mmCIF file with all atom_site columns, C-alpha atoms in Angstrom:
data_model
loop_
_atom_site.group_PDB
_atom_site.id
_atom_site.type_symbol
_atom_site.label_atom_id
_atom_site.label_alt_id
_atom_site.label_comp_id
_atom_site.label_asym_id
_atom_site.label_entity_id
_atom_site.label_seq_id
_atom_site.pdbx_PDB_ins_code
_atom_site.Cartn_x
_atom_site.Cartn_y
_atom_site.Cartn_z
_atom_site.occupancy
_atom_site.B_iso_or_equiv
_atom_site.pdbx_formal_charge
_atom_site.auth_seq_id
_atom_site.auth_comp_id
_atom_site.auth_asym_id
_atom_site.auth_atom_id
_atom_site.pdbx_PDB_model_num
ATOM 1   C CA . MET A 1 1   ? -12.500 3.645   -6.975 1.00 49.00 ? 1   MET A CA 1
ATOM 2   C CA . ASN A 1 2   ? -16.134 3.349   -8.113 1.00 46.00 ? 2   ASN A CA 1
ATOM 3   C CA . TYR A 1 3   ? -19.009 5.835   -7.769 1.00 44.00 ? 3   TYR A CA 1
ATOM 4   C CA . GLU A 1 4   ? -20.307 4.261   -4.544 1.00 55.00 ? 4   GLU A CA 1
ATOM 5   C CA . ASP A 1 5   ? -16.879 4.452   -2.904 1.00 58.00 ? 5   ASP A CA 1
ATOM 6   C CA . LEU A 1 6   ? -16.564 8.100   -3.896 1.00 52.00 ? 6   LEU A CA 1
ATOM 7   C CA . LYS A 1 7   ? -19.937 8.901   -2.316 1.00 61.00 ? 7   LYS A CA 1
ATOM 8   C CA . GLU A 1 8   ? -18.975 7.043   0.866  1.00 66.00 ? 8   GLU A CA 1
ATOM 9   C CA . LYS A 1 9   ? -15.685 8.929   1.126  1.00 76.00 ? 9   LYS A CA 1
ATOM 10  C CA . GLN A 1 10  ? -17.427 12.248  0.510  1.00 84.00 ? 10  GLN A CA 1
ATOM 11  C CA . PHE A 1 11  ? -19.838 11.541  3.383  1.00 85.00 ? 11  PHE A CA 1
ATOM 12  C CA . GLU A 1 12  ? -16.864 10.892  5.695  1.00 89.00 ? 12  GLU A CA 1
ATOM 13  C CA . ALA A 1 13  ? -15.069 13.994  4.413  1.00 90.00 ? 13  ALA A CA 1
ATOM 14  C CA . ASP A 1 14  ? -18.114 16.204  5.029  1.00 90.00 ? 14  ASP A CA 1
ATOM 15  C CA . ILE A 1 15  ? -18.425 15.055  8.654  1.00 91.00 ? 15  ILE A CA 1
ATOM 16  C CA . GLU A 1 16  ? -14.682 15.463  9.202  1.00 93.00 ? 16  GLU A CA 1
ATOM 17  C CA . GLN A 1 17  ? -14.745 18.977  7.754  1.00 93.00 ? 17  GLN A CA 1
ATOM 18  C CA . TRP A 1 18  ? -17.646 19.963  9.999  1.00 92.00 ? 18  TRP A CA 1
ATOM 19  C CA . LEU A 1 19  ? -15.749 18.745  13.084 1.00 95.00 ? 19  LEU A CA 1
ATOM 20  C CA . LEU A 1 20  ? -12.588 20.563  12.020 1.00 95.00 ? 20  LEU A CA 1
ATOM 21  C CA . GLU A 1 21  ? -14.361 23.829  11.316 1.00 94.00 ? 21  GLU A CA 1
ATOM 22  C CA . THR A 1 22  ? -16.934 23.975  14.106 1.00 92.00 ? 22  THR A CA 1
ATOM 23  C CA . GLY A 1 23  ? -16.072 21.348  16.709 1.00 91.00 ? 23  GLY A CA 1
ATOM 24  C CA . GLY A 1 24  ? -12.575 22.383  17.755 1.00 92.00 ? 24  GLY A CA 1
ATOM 25  C CA . TYR A 1 25  ? -11.013 19.210  16.356 1.00 96.00 ? 25  TYR A CA 1
ATOM 26  C CA . GLU A 1 26  ? -7.701  18.769  14.597 1.00 96.00 ? 26  GLU A CA 1
ATOM 27  C CA . LYS A 1 27  ? -6.987  16.134  11.977 1.00 96.00 ? 27  LYS A CA 1
ATOM 28  C CA . GLY A 1 28  ? -5.562  13.050  13.639 1.00 94.00 ? 28  GLY A CA 1
ATOM 29  C CA . SER A 1 29  ? -2.592  11.017  12.461 1.00 92.00 ? 29  SER A CA 1
ATOM 30  C CA . GLN A 1 30  ? -1.771  7.428   13.321 1.00 94.00 ? 30  GLN A CA 1
ATOM 31  C CA . LYS A 1 31  ? 1.969   7.844   12.981 1.00 95.00 ? 31  LYS A CA 1
ATOM 32  C CA . THR A 1 32  ? 2.450   7.730   16.765 1.00 96.00 ? 32  THR A CA 1
ATOM 33  C CA . TYR A 1 33  ? -0.642  5.662   17.642 1.00 97.00 ? 33  TYR A CA 1
ATOM 34  C CA . ASP A 1 34  ? 0.273   2.444   19.469 1.00 97.00 ? 34  ASP A CA 1
ATOM 35  C CA . LYS A 1 35  ? -2.067  -0.343  18.332 1.00 97.00 ? 35  LYS A CA 1
ATOM 36  C CA . GLU A 1 36  ? -0.983  -2.718  21.080 1.00 97.00 ? 36  GLU A CA 1
ATOM 37  C CA . ARG A 1 37  ? -1.682  -0.187  23.832 1.00 98.00 ? 37  ARG A CA 1
ATOM 38  C CA . ALA A 1 38  ? -4.598  1.463   22.011 1.00 98.00 ? 38  ALA A CA 1
ATOM 39  C CA . ILE A 1 39  ? -3.431  4.995   22.764 1.00 98.00 ? 39  ILE A CA 1
ATOM 40  C CA . ASP A 1 40  ? -1.282  7.774   21.339 1.00 98.00 ? 40  ASP A CA 1
ATOM 41  C CA . MET A 1 41  ? 1.103   8.559   24.190 1.00 98.00 ? 41  MET A CA 1
ATOM 42  C CA . THR A 1 42  ? 2.804   11.338  22.194 1.00 97.00 ? 42  THR A CA 1
ATOM 43  C CA . VAL A 1 43  ? -0.448  13.311  22.108 1.00 98.00 ? 43  VAL A CA 1
ATOM 44  C CA . LEU A 1 44  ? -1.229  12.606  25.765 1.00 98.00 ? 44  LEU A CA 1
ATOM 45  C CA . MET A 1 45  ? 2.216   13.812  26.818 1.00 98.00 ? 45  MET A CA 1
ATOM 46  C CA . ARG A 1 46  ? 1.814   16.938  24.663 1.00 97.00 ? 46  ARG A CA 1
ATOM 47  C CA . PHE A 1 47  ? -1.416  17.673  26.529 1.00 98.00 ? 47  PHE A CA 1
ATOM 48  C CA . LEU A 1 48  ? 0.259   17.169  29.917 1.00 98.00 ? 48  LEU A CA 1
ATOM 49  C CA . ALA A 1 49  ? 3.233   19.358  29.020 1.00 97.00 ? 49  ALA A CA 1
ATOM 50  C CA . THR A 1 50  ? 0.886   22.134  27.886 1.00 96.00 ? 50  THR A CA 1
ATOM 51  C CA . THR A 1 51  ? -1.672  22.091  30.693 1.00 96.00 ? 51  THR A CA 1
ATOM 52  C CA . GLN A 1 52  ? 0.339   20.834  33.700 1.00 97.00 ? 52  GLN A CA 1
ATOM 53  C CA . HIS A 1 53  ? 3.924   21.679  32.896 1.00 96.00 ? 53  HIS A CA 1
ATOM 54  C CA . LYS A 1 54  ? 5.101   21.848  36.524 1.00 97.00 ? 54  LYS A CA 1
ATOM 55  C CA . GLU A 1 55  ? 3.683   18.430  37.389 1.00 97.00 ? 55  GLU A CA 1
ATOM 56  C CA . TRP A 1 56  ? 4.869   16.943  34.109 1.00 98.00 ? 56  TRP A CA 1
ATOM 57  C CA . ASP A 1 57  ? 8.371   18.356  34.622 1.00 97.00 ? 57  ASP A CA 1
ATOM 58  C CA . ARG A 1 58  ? 8.455   16.684  38.054 1.00 97.00 ? 58  ARG A CA 1
ATOM 59  C CA . TYR A 1 59  ? 7.320   13.438  36.477 1.00 98.00 ? 59  TYR A CA 1
ATOM 60  C CA . VAL A 1 60  ? 10.025  13.544  33.803 1.00 97.00 ? 60  VAL A CA 1
ATOM 61  C CA . ARG A 1 61  ? 12.705  14.388  36.389 1.00 97.00 ? 61  ARG A CA 1
ATOM 62  C CA . LYS A 1 62  ? 11.545  11.484  38.528 1.00 97.00 ? 62  LYS A CA 1
ATOM 63  C CA . TYR A 1 63  ? 11.398  8.823   35.814 1.00 97.00 ? 63  TYR A CA 1
ATOM 64  C CA . GLY A 1 64  ? 13.713  10.184  33.132 1.00 97.00 ? 64  GLY A CA 1
ATOM 65  C CA . ALA A 1 65  ? 13.701  8.103   29.956 1.00 96.00 ? 65  ALA A CA 1
ATOM 66  C CA . LYS A 1 66  ? 11.086  5.798   31.514 1.00 97.00 ? 66  LYS A CA 1
ATOM 67  C CA . ALA A 1 67  ? 8.518   8.589   31.974 1.00 97.00 ? 67  ALA A CA 1
ATOM 68  C CA . GLU A 1 68  ? 6.444   7.567   28.961 1.00 98.00 ? 68  GLU A CA 1
ATOM 69  C CA . SER A 1 69  ? 6.302   3.870   29.840 1.00 98.00 ? 69  SER A CA 1
ATOM 70  C CA . ARG A 1 70  ? 5.625   4.619   33.508 1.00 98.00 ? 70  ARG A CA 1
ATOM 71  C CA . LEU A 1 71  ? 2.828   7.034   32.594 1.00 98.00 ? 71  LEU A CA 1
ATOM 72  C CA . TYR A 1 72  ? 1.181   4.409   30.405 1.00 98.00 ? 72  TYR A CA 1
ATOM 73  C CA . GLN A 1 73  ? 1.537   1.771   33.123 1.00 98.00 ? 73  GLN A CA 1
ATOM 74  C CA . VAL A 1 74  ? -0.122  3.929   35.776 1.00 98.00 ? 74  VAL A CA 1
ATOM 75  C CA . PHE A 1 75  ? -2.788  5.158   33.370 1.00 98.00 ? 75  PHE A CA 1
ATOM 76  C CA . HIS A 1 76  ? -3.696  1.658   32.214 1.00 98.00 ? 76  HIS A CA 1
ATOM 77  C CA . GLU A 1 77  ? -3.646  0.168   35.716 1.00 98.00 ? 77  GLU A CA 1
ATOM 78  C CA . ASN A 1 78  ? -6.080  2.846   36.851 1.00 98.00 ? 78  ASN A CA 1
ATOM 79  C CA . VAL A 1 79  ? -8.291  2.297   33.820 1.00 98.00 ? 79  VAL A CA 1
ATOM 80  C CA . VAL A 1 80  ? -8.427  -1.452  34.437 1.00 97.00 ? 80  VAL A CA 1
ATOM 81  C CA . ARG A 1 81  ? -9.186  -0.918  38.120 1.00 98.00 ? 81  ARG A CA 1
ATOM 82  C CA . TYR A 1 82  ? -11.636 1.996   37.964 1.00 98.00 ? 82  TYR A CA 1
ATOM 83  C CA . GLY A 1 83  ? -12.669 2.337   34.317 1.00 98.00 ? 83  GLY A CA 1
ATOM 84  C CA . LEU A 1 84  ? -11.822 4.997   31.752 1.00 98.00 ? 84  LEU A CA 1
ATOM 85  C CA . ILE A 1 85  ? -14.698 7.295   32.704 1.00 98.00 ? 85  ILE A CA 1
ATOM 86  C CA . TRP A 1 86  ? -13.404 7.465   36.291 1.00 98.00 ? 86  TRP A CA 1
ATOM 87  C CA . VAL A 1 87  ? -9.866  8.209   35.081 1.00 98.00 ? 87  VAL A CA 1
ATOM 88  C CA . LEU A 1 88  ? -11.097 10.950  32.745 1.00 98.00 ? 88  LEU A CA 1
ATOM 89  C CA . ARG A 1 89  ? -12.921 12.557  35.653 1.00 97.00 ? 89  ARG A CA 1
ATOM 90  C CA . ASN A 1 90  ? -10.283 12.082  38.347 1.00 98.00 ? 90  ASN A CA 1
ATOM 91  C CA . GLY A 1 91  ? -6.944  11.754  36.601 1.00 98.00 ? 91  GLY A CA 1
ATOM 92  C CA . ILE A 1 92  ? -4.090  9.685   38.034 1.00 98.00 ? 92  ILE A CA 1
ATOM 93  C CA . ASP A 1 93  ? -1.872  9.979   41.086 1.00 97.00 ? 93  ASP A CA 1
ATOM 94  C CA . ASP A 1 94  ? 1.608   8.472   40.880 1.00 97.00 ? 94  ASP A CA 1
ATOM 95  C CA . LEU A 1 95  ? 3.384   8.718   44.233 1.00 93.00 ? 95  LEU A CA 1
ATOM 96  C CA . GLY A 1 96  ? 2.001   12.178  44.934 1.00 95.00 ? 96  GLY A CA 1
ATOM 97  C CA . ILE A 1 97  ? 2.272   13.557  41.401 1.00 97.00 ? 97  ILE A CA 1
ATOM 98  C CA . LYS A 1 98  ? -1.291  14.190  40.267 1.00 98.00 ? 98  LYS A CA 1
ATOM 99  C CA . LEU A 1 99  ? -2.020  14.444  36.565 1.00 98.00 ? 99  LEU A CA 1
ATOM 100 C CA . LYS A 1 100 ? -5.314  15.154  34.808 1.00 98.00 ? 100 LYS A CA 1
ATOM 101 C CA . VAL A 1 101 ? -5.729  13.348  31.497 1.00 98.00 ? 101 VAL A CA 1
ATOM 102 C CA . CYS A 1 102 ? -8.448  15.782  30.381 1.00 98.00 ? 102 CYS A CA 1
ATOM 103 C CA . TYR A 1 103 ? -10.353 18.838  31.542 1.00 97.00 ? 103 TYR A CA 1
ATOM 104 C CA . PHE A 1 104 ? -14.138 19.034  31.528 1.00 96.00 ? 104 PHE A CA 1
ATOM 105 C CA . ARG A 1 105 ? -15.902 22.316  30.891 1.00 93.00 ? 105 ARG A CA 1
ATOM 106 C CA . PRO A 1 106 ? -16.145 24.149  34.230 1.00 90.00 ? 106 PRO A CA 1
ATOM 107 C CA . ALA A 1 107 ? -19.568 25.048  35.603 1.00 87.00 ? 107 ALA A CA 1
ATOM 108 C CA . SER A 1 108 ? -18.653 28.736  35.391 1.00 83.00 ? 108 SER A CA 1
ATOM 109 C CA . GLU A 1 109 ? -16.594 30.573  32.802 1.00 84.00 ? 109 GLU A CA 1
ATOM 110 C CA . LEU A 1 110 ? -15.386 33.037  35.439 1.00 84.00 ? 110 LEU A CA 1
ATOM 111 C CA . ASN A 1 111 ? -12.309 30.929  36.207 1.00 85.00 ? 111 ASN A CA 1
ATOM 112 C CA . GLU A 1 112 ? -10.139 31.849  33.250 1.00 90.00 ? 112 GLU A CA 1
ATOM 113 C CA . ASN A 1 113 ? -7.429  29.319  34.118 1.00 89.00 ? 113 ASN A CA 1
ATOM 114 C CA . LEU A 1 114 ? -9.856  26.373  34.104 1.00 89.00 ? 114 LEU A CA 1
ATOM 115 C CA . MET A 1 115 ? -11.452 27.602  30.885 1.00 93.00 ? 115 MET A CA 1
ATOM 116 C CA . LEU A 1 116 ? -8.010  27.819  29.279 1.00 94.00 ? 116 LEU A CA 1
ATOM 117 C CA . LYS A 1 117 ? -7.152  24.265  30.326 1.00 94.00 ? 117 LYS A CA 1
ATOM 118 C CA . TYR A 1 118 ? -10.516 23.046  29.033 1.00 95.00 ? 118 TYR A CA 1
ATOM 119 C CA . ARG A 1 119 ? -9.816  24.651  25.654 1.00 95.00 ? 119 ARG A CA 1
ATOM 120 C CA . GLN A 1 120 ? -6.377  23.016  25.595 1.00 97.00 ? 120 GLN A CA 1
ATOM 121 C CA . ASN A 1 121 ? -7.854  19.532  25.397 1.00 98.00 ? 121 ASN A CA 1
ATOM 122 C CA . ILE A 1 122 ? -6.578  17.978  22.172 1.00 98.00 ? 122 ILE A CA 1
ATOM 123 C CA . LEU A 1 123 ? -9.568  16.717  20.176 1.00 98.00 ? 123 LEU A CA 1
ATOM 124 C CA . GLN A 1 124 ? -8.710  14.724  17.078 1.00 98.00 ? 124 GLN A CA 1
ATOM 125 C CA . VAL A 1 125 ? -10.740 13.159  14.277 1.00 98.00 ? 125 VAL A CA 1
ATOM 126 C CA . THR A 1 126 ? -9.116  10.315  12.358 1.00 97.00 ? 126 THR A CA 1
ATOM 127 C CA . ARG A 1 127 ? -10.608 8.710   9.262  1.00 96.00 ? 127 ARG A CA 1
ATOM 128 C CA . GLN A 1 128 ? -9.986  5.072   8.293  1.00 95.00 ? 128 GLN A CA 1
ATOM 129 C CA . PHE A 1 129 ? -8.588  4.317   11.730 1.00 97.00 ? 129 PHE A CA 1
ATOM 130 C CA . ALA A 1 130 ? -6.385  1.200   11.603 1.00 96.00 ? 130 ALA A CA 1
ATOM 131 C CA . TYR A 1 131 ? -6.607  -0.271  15.090 1.00 95.00 ? 131 TYR A CA 1
ATOM 132 C CA . SER A 1 132 ? -5.415  -3.876  15.080 1.00 94.00 ? 132 SER A CA 1
ATOM 133 C CA . THR A 1 133 ? -2.125  -5.744  15.078 1.00 92.00 ? 133 THR A CA 1
ATOM 134 C CA . GLN A 1 134 ? -4.037  -8.863  14.008 1.00 91.00 ? 134 GLN A CA 1
ATOM 135 C CA . ASN A 1 135 ? -5.678  -7.635  10.800 1.00 92.00 ? 135 ASN A CA 1
ATOM 136 C CA . SER A 1 136 ? -5.952  -4.668  8.431  1.00 92.00 ? 136 SER A CA 1
ATOM 137 C CA . ASN A 1 137 ? -9.461  -3.609  9.485  1.00 94.00 ? 137 ASN A CA 1
ATOM 138 C CA . THR A 1 138 ? -10.222 0.077   9.754  1.00 96.00 ? 138 THR A CA 1
ATOM 139 C CA . ILE A 1 139 ? -12.987 2.084   11.438 1.00 97.00 ? 139 ILE A CA 1
ATOM 140 C CA . ASP A 1 140 ? -14.512 4.828   9.308  1.00 96.00 ? 140 ASP A CA 1
ATOM 141 C CA . MET A 1 141 ? -13.908 7.509   11.930 1.00 97.00 ? 141 MET A CA 1
ATOM 142 C CA . VAL A 1 142 ? -12.525 7.701   15.478 1.00 98.00 ? 142 VAL A CA 1
ATOM 143 C CA . LEU A 1 143 ? -12.652 10.686  17.809 1.00 98.00 ? 143 LEU A CA 1
ATOM 144 C CA . SER A 1 144 ? -9.845  10.937  20.352 1.00 98.00 ? 144 SER A CA 1
ATOM 145 C CA . LEU A 1 145 ? -9.369  13.010  23.494 1.00 98.00 ? 145 LEU A CA 1
ATOM 146 C CA . ASN A 1 146 ? -5.740  13.797  24.303 1.00 98.00 ? 146 ASN A CA 1
ATOM 147 C CA . GLY A 1 147 ? -4.588  10.697  22.459 1.00 98.00 ? 147 GLY A CA 1
ATOM 148 C CA . ILE A 1 148 ? -7.232  8.403   23.980 1.00 98.00 ? 148 ILE A CA 1
ATOM 149 C CA . PRO A 1 149 ? -9.744  6.962   21.459 1.00 98.00 ? 149 PRO A CA 1
ATOM 150 C CA . VAL A 1 150 ? -13.213 7.475   22.956 1.00 98.00 ? 150 VAL A CA 1
ATOM 151 C CA . VAL A 1 151 ? -15.792 7.481   20.125 1.00 98.00 ? 151 VAL A CA 1
ATOM 152 C CA . ALA A 1 152 ? -15.962 5.294   17.012 1.00 98.00 ? 152 ALA A CA 1
ATOM 153 C CA . LEU A 1 153 ? -18.285 5.732   14.048 1.00 98.00 ? 153 LEU A CA 1
ATOM 154 C CA . GLU A 1 154 ? -19.184 3.540   11.097 1.00 97.00 ? 154 GLU A CA 1
ATOM 155 C CA . LEU A 1 155 ? -20.680 5.828   8.434  1.00 95.00 ? 155 LEU A CA 1
ATOM 156 C CA . LYS A 1 156 ? -23.050 4.612   5.746  1.00 94.00 ? 156 LYS A CA 1
ATOM 157 C CA . ASN A 1 157 ? -24.643 6.399   2.837  1.00 90.00 ? 157 ASN A CA 1
ATOM 158 C CA . GLN A 1 158 ? -27.956 5.409   1.218  1.00 89.00 ? 158 GLN A CA 1
ATOM 159 C CA . LEU A 1 159 ? -26.569 6.604   -2.107 1.00 84.00 ? 159 LEU A CA 1
ATOM 160 C CA . THR A 1 160 ? -24.167 3.650   -1.971 1.00 84.00 ? 160 THR A CA 1
ATOM 161 C CA . GLY A 1 161 ? -26.930 1.166   -1.123 1.00 88.00 ? 161 GLY A CA 1
ATOM 162 C CA . GLN A 1 162 ? -26.074 0.969   2.591  1.00 92.00 ? 162 GLN A CA 1
ATOM 163 C CA . ASN A 1 163 ? -27.709 2.322   5.724  1.00 94.00 ? 163 ASN A CA 1
ATOM 164 C CA . VAL A 1 164 ? -27.411 2.235   9.492  1.00 95.00 ? 164 VAL A CA 1
ATOM 165 C CA . GLU A 1 165 ? -28.253 -1.484  9.579  1.00 96.00 ? 165 GLU A CA 1
ATOM 166 C CA . ASN A 1 166 ? -25.008 -2.199  7.748  1.00 96.00 ? 166 ASN A CA 1
ATOM 167 C CA . SER A 1 167 ? -23.202 -0.319  10.530 1.00 97.00 ? 167 SER A CA 1
ATOM 168 C CA . ARG A 1 168 ? -24.989 -2.419  13.140 1.00 97.00 ? 168 ARG A CA 1
ATOM 169 C CA . ARG A 1 169 ? -23.943 -5.685  11.481 1.00 97.00 ? 169 ARG A CA 1
ATOM 170 C CA . GLN A 1 170 ? -20.396 -4.426  11.051 1.00 96.00 ? 170 GLN A CA 1
ATOM 171 C CA . TRP A 1 171 ? -20.007 -3.652  14.765 1.00 98.00 ? 171 TRP A CA 1
ATOM 172 C CA . MET A 1 172 ? -21.591 -6.960  15.769 1.00 97.00 ? 172 MET A CA 1
ATOM 173 C CA . ASN A 1 173 ? -19.877 -9.288  13.316 1.00 96.00 ? 173 ASN A CA 1
ATOM 174 C CA . ASP A 1 174 ? -16.627 -7.693  12.150 1.00 95.00 ? 174 ASP A CA 1
ATOM 175 C CA . ARG A 1 175 ? -15.177 -6.226  15.354 1.00 96.00 ? 175 ARG A CA 1
ATOM 176 C CA . ASP A 1 176 ? -13.555 -8.447  17.964 1.00 96.00 ? 176 ASP A CA 1
ATOM 177 C CA . PRO A 1 177 ? -14.455 -7.381  21.531 1.00 96.00 ? 177 PRO A CA 1
ATOM 178 C CA . ALA A 1 178 ? -11.185 -8.982  22.666 1.00 96.00 ? 178 ALA A CA 1
ATOM 179 C CA . GLU A 1 179 ? -9.238  -6.114  21.053 1.00 97.00 ? 179 GLU A CA 1
ATOM 180 C CA . LEU A 1 180 ? -8.016  -3.728  23.766 1.00 97.00 ? 180 LEU A CA 1
ATOM 181 C CA . LEU A 1 181 ? -9.569  -0.800  21.912 1.00 98.00 ? 181 LEU A CA 1
ATOM 182 C CA . PHE A 1 182 ? -12.990 -2.409  22.358 1.00 98.00 ? 182 PHE A CA 1
ATOM 183 C CA . HIS A 1 183 ? -12.747 -3.465  26.010 1.00 98.00 ? 183 HIS A CA 1
ATOM 184 C CA . PHE A 1 184 ? -15.699 -2.052  27.927 1.00 98.00 ? 184 PHE A CA 1
ATOM 185 C CA . ASN A 1 185 ? -14.959 1.307   29.601 1.00 98.00 ? 185 ASN A CA 1
ATOM 186 C CA . THR A 1 186 ? -11.276 0.963   28.732 1.00 98.00 ? 186 THR A CA 1
ATOM 187 C CA . ARG A 1 187 ? -10.904 2.960   25.521 1.00 98.00 ? 187 ARG A CA 1
ATOM 188 C CA . ILE A 1 188 ? -13.878 3.452   23.165 1.00 98.00 ? 188 ILE A CA 1
ATOM 189 C CA . LEU A 1 189 ? -16.897 4.571   25.180 1.00 98.00 ? 189 LEU A CA 1
ATOM 190 C CA . ALA A 1 190 ? -19.486 4.874   22.398 1.00 98.00 ? 190 ALA A CA 1
ATOM 191 C CA . TYR A 1 191 ? -19.942 3.022   19.098 1.00 98.00 ? 191 TYR A CA 1
ATOM 192 C CA . PHE A 1 192 ? -22.073 4.782   16.505 1.00 98.00 ? 192 PHE A CA 1
ATOM 193 C CA . GLY A 1 193 ? -23.710 3.666   13.322 1.00 97.00 ? 193 GLY A CA 1
ATOM 194 C CA . VAL A 1 194 ? -24.721 6.638   11.189 1.00 95.00 ? 194 VAL A CA 1
ATOM 195 C CA . ASP A 1 195 ? -26.371 7.089   7.808  1.00 93.00 ? 195 ASP A CA 1
ATOM 196 C CA . LEU A 1 196 ? -27.978 10.078  6.116  1.00 92.00 ? 196 LEU A CA 1
ATOM 197 C CA . TYR A 1 197 ? -31.161 9.800   8.210  1.00 93.00 ? 197 TYR A CA 1
ATOM 198 C CA . GLU A 1 198 ? -30.538 7.730   11.324 1.00 95.00 ? 198 GLU A CA 1
ATOM 199 C CA . ALA A 1 199 ? -27.994 7.141   14.070 1.00 96.00 ? 199 ALA A CA 1
ATOM 200 C CA . ILE A 1 200 ? -27.648 4.325   16.605 1.00 97.00 ? 200 ILE A CA 1
ATOM 201 C CA . MET A 1 201 ? -25.252 3.932   19.523 1.00 98.00 ? 201 MET A CA 1
ATOM 202 C CA . ALA A 1 202 ? -23.893 1.138   21.704 1.00 98.00 ? 202 ALA A CA 1
ATOM 203 C CA . THR A 1 203 ? -21.660 1.413   24.748 1.00 98.00 ? 203 THR A CA 1
ATOM 204 C CA . GLU A 1 204 ? -20.279 -2.143  24.670 1.00 98.00 ? 204 GLU A CA 1
ATOM 205 C CA . LEU A 1 205 ? -19.499 -4.644  21.915 1.00 98.00 ? 205 LEU A CA 1
ATOM 206 C CA . LYS A 1 206 ? -20.779 -8.138  22.699 1.00 97.00 ? 206 LYS A CA 1
ATOM 207 C CA . LYS A 1 207 ? -21.035 -9.707  19.251 1.00 97.00 ? 207 LYS A CA 1
ATOM 208 C CA . GLU A 1 208 ? -24.671 -10.714 18.569 1.00 95.00 ? 208 GLU A CA 1
ATOM 209 C CA . LYS A 1 209 ? -25.720 -9.483  22.028 1.00 97.00 ? 209 LYS A CA 1
ATOM 210 C CA . THR A 1 210 ? -24.567 -5.920  21.323 1.00 97.00 ? 210 THR A CA 1
ATOM 211 C CA . TYR A 1 211 ? -27.414 -3.552  22.174 1.00 97.00 ? 211 TYR A CA 1
ATOM 212 C CA . PHE A 1 212 ? -27.906 -0.407  20.107 1.00 97.00 ? 212 PHE A CA 1
ATOM 213 C CA . MET A 1 213 ? -30.024 2.525   21.187 1.00 96.00 ? 213 MET A CA 1
ATOM 214 C CA . PRO A 1 214 ? -31.599 4.989   18.734 1.00 93.00 ? 214 PRO A CA 1
ATOM 215 C CA . TYR A 1 215 ? -29.650 8.251   18.702 1.00 88.00 ? 215 TYR A CA 1
ATOM 216 C CA . ASN A 1 216 ? -31.641 10.389  16.278 1.00 78.00 ? 216 ASN A CA 1
#
């Protein structure tokens, strides 16, 4: 590994460490991440069992060994129909069993139960995120919410001769919007390019038509 690579990795490591220490994140692992379905169902089910154990117990009793596959089916069907943002806000309802896939911060901290559930969201940061069954490409960093990848970052460092424009070209030219992970409002909701001085963001990958907004 050359000097430039070491500097690039250190930049990633510094951001990861900041998220782990101050952002409430845990270090992600891709051991249970399903590239074809673009989700980590093991993490999502851990979240459900922790925050909604009565509902999740009913779900497991109802579907038995098929609970995981049924959960993914209902989740994905709702995402395709309504979009991921809607599902994050409203959860899913499978024949009367209602499950939240995340908890937003409540307007008031007086409700201790809602605050507890909010804090039990599983936030993960994963470096060098391998996402495809078609190639060996990796994304510098992906942030996931309860097993669902929602933010992706390509990180560049001027000390290695690259900047945010290299991130822009990478998102536009090297990432295939046909990948499930990149379908609009289906998994990743925000694509960032970041260097030491600037940040840009897009909400949809459309090759050369991808539109980036300044995010400084």
